[in-house]
Amino acid sequence: MLARRILHNVLGLLAIITLAAMIYAPSLAPFTGVPLETLGGLARVRLMGAGLFVALLIVRFLVRPPKQPSRKAVAWGEFAVATGGTVSEEPRSFDSIGWAGGTTVRWNSGGIPVTLSASRDTDRNEFTHLVADVRLMKSFQFHVVPETMMAKVLLSNQLWSIALKAAKAGERQAGGGAGVAERLAFLGDKEILLGDPRLDDALLVKTDTPALTREFLLESGVSSCLQEMHKNWKGWQLSLMSQGAAGDYRLTFMLPGTMLDPQGLDASRKLIEVSIRCFTDRGMLASRNTKAA
């Protein structure tokens, strides 16, 4: 490996020297003491130099050392092994969350496909996503974030009411029926209290069905994972959102940045998996799940 790296660098240096010699051949001739005419003239010298330059680049390409895996590829590869899942390189694409693709881990939890992936928005901010698409017998949506001054502003009733009115107007102009704005209308409502002081002091929760959301978030496993996430990590979001079709929902846990910390990845996995287990234990999960994450 070391020898290939040294040879790769030496060939690159020789290619640069060859290119410079081609360009400055008339100026170099007096210093070398070799008239260009003896080599067939300037045109022939440059032609031979171009051939040598291309040959050096080809050889350099062939002997290049293997590309070292990125920290993300290593960390997520180890995570895939720990979950019994698979890791793959997905093609880059642009969707509702921004630029997605790249290293992706897939595994199953209780028969539900789960995906770990990353995205980048138009401002080049990176995010880590854990996603599980589920079919539920009971209809409810929620959005949970750590309670901070910024979160209160961004999820304020006034701000979301304005945003949702604009979104509904856009959908009406486009000639569509009830769409995303209708499904997200609960984000314009007032946040709810769960009844557990530890969670109420730590989290801001919005939902369209308070009773089911309390039942879900107060389940011991889910509650414990939420407290751990609040204690150790910042800026995360947990949401359950309708996908439009009856019974189809997406459970998403999102973290700012690309999570490389094994403890953070494991804590995120636990939160998703206890959430899926809670759906099953509480009789919320439909008998068959046909959607892939």
Coordinates of C-alpha atoms in Angstrom, one line a residue:
M1 CA 0.0 0.0 0.0
L2 CA 2.8 2.4 0.9
A3 CA 4.8 1.6 -2.2
R4 CA 1.7 2.2 -4.4
R5 CA 1.0 5.5 -2.7
I6 CA 4.7 6.6 -3.3
L7 CA 4.7 5.5 -6.9
H8 CA 1.3 7.2 -7.5
N9 CA 2.8 10.5 -6.2
V10 CA 6.0 10.2 -8.1
L11 CA 4.1 9.5 -11.4
G12 CA 2.0 12.6 -10.7
L13 CA 5.1 14.7 -10.2
L14 CA 6.7 13.3 -13.5
A15 CA 3.5 14.2 -15.3
I16 CA 3.6 17.8 -14.1
I17 CA 7.3 18.1 -15.1
T18 CA 6.5 16.6 -18.6
L19 CA 3.6 19.1 -19.1
A20 CA 5.8 22.0 -18.1
A21 CA 8.6 20.8 -20.4
M22 CA 6.1 20.7 -23.3
I23 CA 4.9 24.2 -22.7
Y24 CA 8.4 25.8 -22.1
A25 CA 10.4 23.6 -24.6
P26 CA 11.8 26.6 -26.6
S27 CA 13.1 28.2 -23.4
L28 CA 14.5 25.0 -22.0
A29 CA 16.5 24.1 -25.1
P30 CA 19.4 26.5 -24.5
F31 CA 19.8 25.2 -21.0
T32 CA 19.8 21.5 -22.0
G33 CA 22.2 22.1 -24.9
V34 CA 20.1 19.9 -27.2
P35 CA 18.7 21.9 -30.2
L36 CA 15.0 21.2 -30.8
E37 CA 15.9 20.5 -34.5
T38 CA 17.8 17.4 -33.5
L39 CA 14.6 16.0 -32.0
G40 CA 12.5 16.8 -35.0
G41 CA 11.5 20.4 -34.2
L42 CA 9.2 22.0 -31.6
A43 CA 6.0 20.3 -32.9
R44 CA 7.5 16.8 -32.7
V45 CA 8.9 17.5 -29.2
R46 CA 5.5 18.6 -28.0
L47 CA 3.8 15.6 -29.6
M48 CA 6.2 13.2 -27.9
G49 CA 5.7 15.1 -24.6
A50 CA 1.9 14.8 -24.9
G51 CA 2.3 11.1 -25.5
L52 CA 4.5 10.7 -22.5
F53 CA 2.1 12.8 -20.4
V54 CA -0.9 10.7 -21.3
A55 CA 1.1 7.5 -20.6
L56 CA 2.1 8.7 -17.2
L57 CA -1.5 9.6 -16.3
I58 CA -2.7 6.1 -17.4
V59 CA 0.0 4.3 -15.4
R60 CA -0.8 6.6 -12.4
F61 CA -4.4 5.7 -12.7
L62 CA -3.7 2.0 -12.8
V63 CA -1.4 2.0 -9.8
R64 CA -3.5 4.3 -7.6
P65 CA -3.9 3.1 -4.1
P66 CA -7.4 1.9 -3.0
K67 CA -9.7 4.7 -1.8
Q68 CA -9.9 4.7 2.0
P69 CA -13.4 4.3 3.3
S70 CA -14.9 7.4 4.9
R71 CA -15.6 7.7 8.6
K72 CA -19.3 7.5 7.8
A73 CA -18.9 4.3 5.7
V74 CA -16.9 2.7 8.6
A75 CA -19.3 3.8 11.4
W76 CA -22.4 2.9 9.5
G77 CA -21.0 -0.4 8.3
E78 CA -20.3 -1.4 11.9
F79 CA -23.9 -0.3 12.7
A80 CA -25.2 -2.5 9.9
V81 CA -23.4 -5.5 11.4
A82 CA -24.7 -4.7 14.9
T83 CA -28.3 -4.6 13.6
G84 CA -28.0 -7.5 11.3
G85 CA -28.8 -5.3 8.4
T86 CA -27.2 -4.4 5.1
V87 CA -25.3 -1.3 3.9
S88 CA -25.4 0.0 0.4
E89 CA -24.5 3.1 -1.7
E90 CA -27.7 4.6 -3.0
P91 CA -27.7 7.0 -6.0
R92 CA -28.1 10.7 -5.2
S93 CA -31.6 12.1 -5.7
F94 CA -33.5 15.3 -4.7
D95 CA -36.8 14.9 -2.8
S96 CA -38.8 16.7 -0.1
I97 CA -36.0 16.4 2.4
G98 CA -33.3 17.7 0.1
W99 CA -30.4 15.7 -1.4
A100 CA -30.7 12.1 -0.3
G101 CA -28.8 8.9 -1.1
G102 CA -25.2 7.8 -0.4
T103 CA -24.5 5.3 2.3
T104 CA -27.7 3.7 3.5
V105 CA -28.4 1.0 6.1
R106 CA -31.5 -1.2 6.0
W107 CA -32.7 -3.7 8.6
N108 CA -35.9 -5.1 10.0
S109 CA -37.5 -4.6 13.4
G110 CA -40.5 -6.7 14.3
G111 CA -41.0 -7.3 10.6
I112 CA -41.0 -3.6 9.8
P113 CA -38.2 -2.3 7.4
V114 CA -36.1 0.5 8.9
T115 CA -33.8 2.7 7.0
L116 CA -30.8 4.8 8.2
S117 CA -29.8 7.5 5.7
A118 CA -28.5 11.1 5.5
S119 CA -29.7 14.1 3.5
R120 CA -28.4 17.6 2.8
D121 CA -30.7 20.6 2.3
T122 CA -30.2 23.5 -0.2
D123 CA -28.1 25.3 2.5
R124 CA -25.8 22.3 2.7
N125 CA -26.9 21.4 6.2
E126 CA -26.7 17.7 6.8
F127 CA -29.2 15.5 8.7
T128 CA -29.4 11.9 9.8
H129 CA -32.7 10.1 9.3
L130 CA -34.1 6.8 10.7
V131 CA -37.3 6.0 9.0
A132 CA -39.9 3.2 9.3
D133 CA -43.1 3.1 7.1
V134 CA -45.9 1.4 8.9
R135 CA -49.6 0.6 8.5
L136 CA -51.7 1.6 11.5
M137 CA -55.2 0.6 12.6
K138 CA -55.5 3.7 14.8
S139 CA -55.1 7.1 13.1
F140 CA -52.9 9.7 14.8
Q141 CA -50.0 12.0 14.0
F142 CA -47.5 13.8 16.3
H143 CA -44.3 15.8 16.2
V144 CA -41.9 15.9 19.1
V145 CA -38.9 18.1 19.6
P146 CA -36.8 19.2 22.7
E147 CA -38.4 22.3 24.2
T148 CA -36.2 25.3 23.5
M149 CA -36.9 28.9 22.8
M150 CA -36.1 28.4 19.1
A151 CA -38.4 25.4 18.9
K152 CA -41.2 27.4 20.5
V153 CA -40.7 30.1 17.8
L154 CA -40.5 27.7 14.9
L155 CA -43.5 25.7 16.0
S156 CA -45.6 28.6 17.3
N157 CA -49.3 28.7 16.4
Q158 CA -49.0 32.0 14.7
L159 CA -46.1 31.0 12.4
W160 CA -47.6 27.7 11.4
S161 CA -51.1 29.1 10.9
I162 CA -49.6 31.6 8.3
A163 CA -47.5 28.8 6.6
L164 CA -50.5 26.4 6.4
K165 CA -52.8 29.1 5.0
A166 CA -50.2 29.8 2.3
A167 CA -49.8 26.1 1.6
K168 CA -53.6 25.5 1.3
A169 CA -53.9 28.5 -1.0
G170 CA -51.2 27.0 -3.2
E171 CA -52.9 23.6 -3.3
R172 CA -56.2 25.2 -4.3
Q173 CA -54.6 27.2 -7.1
A174 CA -53.0 23.9 -8.3
G175 CA -56.4 22.4 -8.4
G176 CA -55.7 19.6 -5.9
G177 CA -57.9 18.4 -3.0
A178 CA -56.9 18.1 0.6
G179 CA -53.2 17.5 0.6
V180 CA -50.1 17.9 2.7
A181 CA -51.4 21.2 4.3
E182 CA -54.5 19.5 5.5
R183 CA -52.5 16.6 7.0
L184 CA -50.1 19.0 8.8
A185 CA -52.8 21.3 10.1
F186 CA -52.2 20.0 13.7
L187 CA -48.8 21.8 13.7
G188 CA -50.8 25.0 13.8
D189 CA -52.5 23.9 17.0
K190 CA -51.3 24.5 20.6
E191 CA -48.8 22.0 22.0
I192 CA -50.1 19.4 24.5
L193 CA -49.0 18.2 27.9
L194 CA -48.4 14.5 28.4
G195 CA -48.9 14.4 32.1
D196 CA -45.4 13.3 33.0
P197 CA -43.4 16.2 34.4
R198 CA -40.1 14.8 33.2
L199 CA -41.3 14.8 29.6
D200 CA -43.5 18.0 29.8
D201 CA -40.4 20.0 31.1
A202 CA -38.2 18.5 28.3
L203 CA -40.4 18.2 25.2
L204 CA -42.7 20.2 23.0
V205 CA -45.4 18.0 21.5
K206 CA -48.0 18.7 18.8
T207 CA -50.6 16.2 17.7
D208 CA -54.0 15.8 16.1
T209 CA -55.0 13.0 18.5
P210 CA -53.9 13.8 22.1
A211 CA -55.2 10.6 23.8
L212 CA -53.3 8.2 21.4
T213 CA -50.2 10.4 21.4
R214 CA -50.1 10.3 25.2
E215 CA -50.7 6.6 25.3
F216 CA -47.8 6.1 22.8
L217 CA -45.2 8.6 24.2
L218 CA -45.9 7.6 27.9
E219 CA -45.2 3.9 27.2
S220 CA -42.3 3.0 29.4
G221 CA -39.8 2.1 26.7
V222 CA -40.6 5.1 24.5
S223 CA -40.6 7.5 27.4
S224 CA -37.2 6.1 28.6
C225 CA -35.6 6.5 25.2
L226 CA -37.0 10.0 24.8
Q227 CA -35.5 11.0 28.1
E228 CA -32.1 9.6 27.1
M229 CA -32.2 11.4 23.8
H230 CA -33.0 14.7 25.5
K231 CA -30.2 14.2 28.0
N232 CA -27.5 13.4 25.5
W233 CA -28.3 15.0 22.1
K234 CA -29.7 18.2 20.8
G235 CA -31.8 19.3 17.9
W236 CA -33.5 16.0 17.2
Q237 CA -37.1 15.5 16.0
L238 CA -39.5 12.5 16.3
S239 CA -42.6 12.5 14.1
L240 CA -45.4 10.2 13.0
M241 CA -47.0 11.6 9.8
S242 CA -49.7 10.3 7.5
Q243 CA -48.5 9.5 4.0
G244 CA -51.9 10.3 2.4
A245 CA -53.3 6.8 1.9
A246 CA -55.5 5.4 4.6
G247 CA -53.5 3.7 7.3
D248 CA -50.1 4.5 5.8
Y249 CA -47.8 6.4 8.2
R250 CA -44.1 7.3 8.4
L251 CA -42.2 7.2 11.7
T252 CA -39.1 9.4 11.4
F253 CA -36.4 10.2 13.8
M254 CA -34.1 13.0 12.6
L255 CA -30.8 14.4 14.0
P256 CA -28.8 17.4 12.8
G257 CA -25.5 16.5 11.2
T258 CA -24.2 13.0 10.2
M259 CA -24.4 10.8 13.2
L260 CA -21.1 8.9 13.6
D261 CA -21.1 8.3 17.3
P262 CA -21.9 4.5 17.9
Q263 CA -23.8 5.5 21.1
G264 CA -25.9 8.0 19.3
L265 CA -26.6 5.5 16.5
D266 CA -27.6 2.9 19.0
A267 CA -29.8 5.2 21.0
S268 CA -31.6 6.3 17.8
R269 CA -32.1 2.7 16.8
K270 CA -33.5 1.8 20.2
L271 CA -36.0 4.7 20.0
I272 CA -37.3 3.5 16.6
E273 CA -37.4 -0.1 17.6
V274 CA -39.2 0.5 20.9
S275 CA -41.7 2.7 19.0
I276 CA -42.4 -0.1 16.6
R277 CA -42.8 -2.5 19.5
C278 CA -45.2 -0.1 21.2
F279 CA -47.3 0.0 18.1
T280 CA -47.6 -3.8 18.2
D281 CA -48.1 -4.1 21.9
R282 CA -50.9 -1.4 22.0
G283 CA -52.7 -3.0 19.0
M284 CA -52.0 0.0 16.8
L285 CA -50.2 -1.8 14.1
A286 CA -52.2 -3.3 11.2
S287 CA -51.9 -7.1 10.8
R288 CA -49.9 -6.7 7.5
N289 CA -47.3 -4.2 6.6
T290 CA -46.7 -3.9 2.9
K291 CA -44.6 -0.7 2.6
A292 CA -40.9 -0.6 2.6
A293 CA -38.9 2.1 4.3

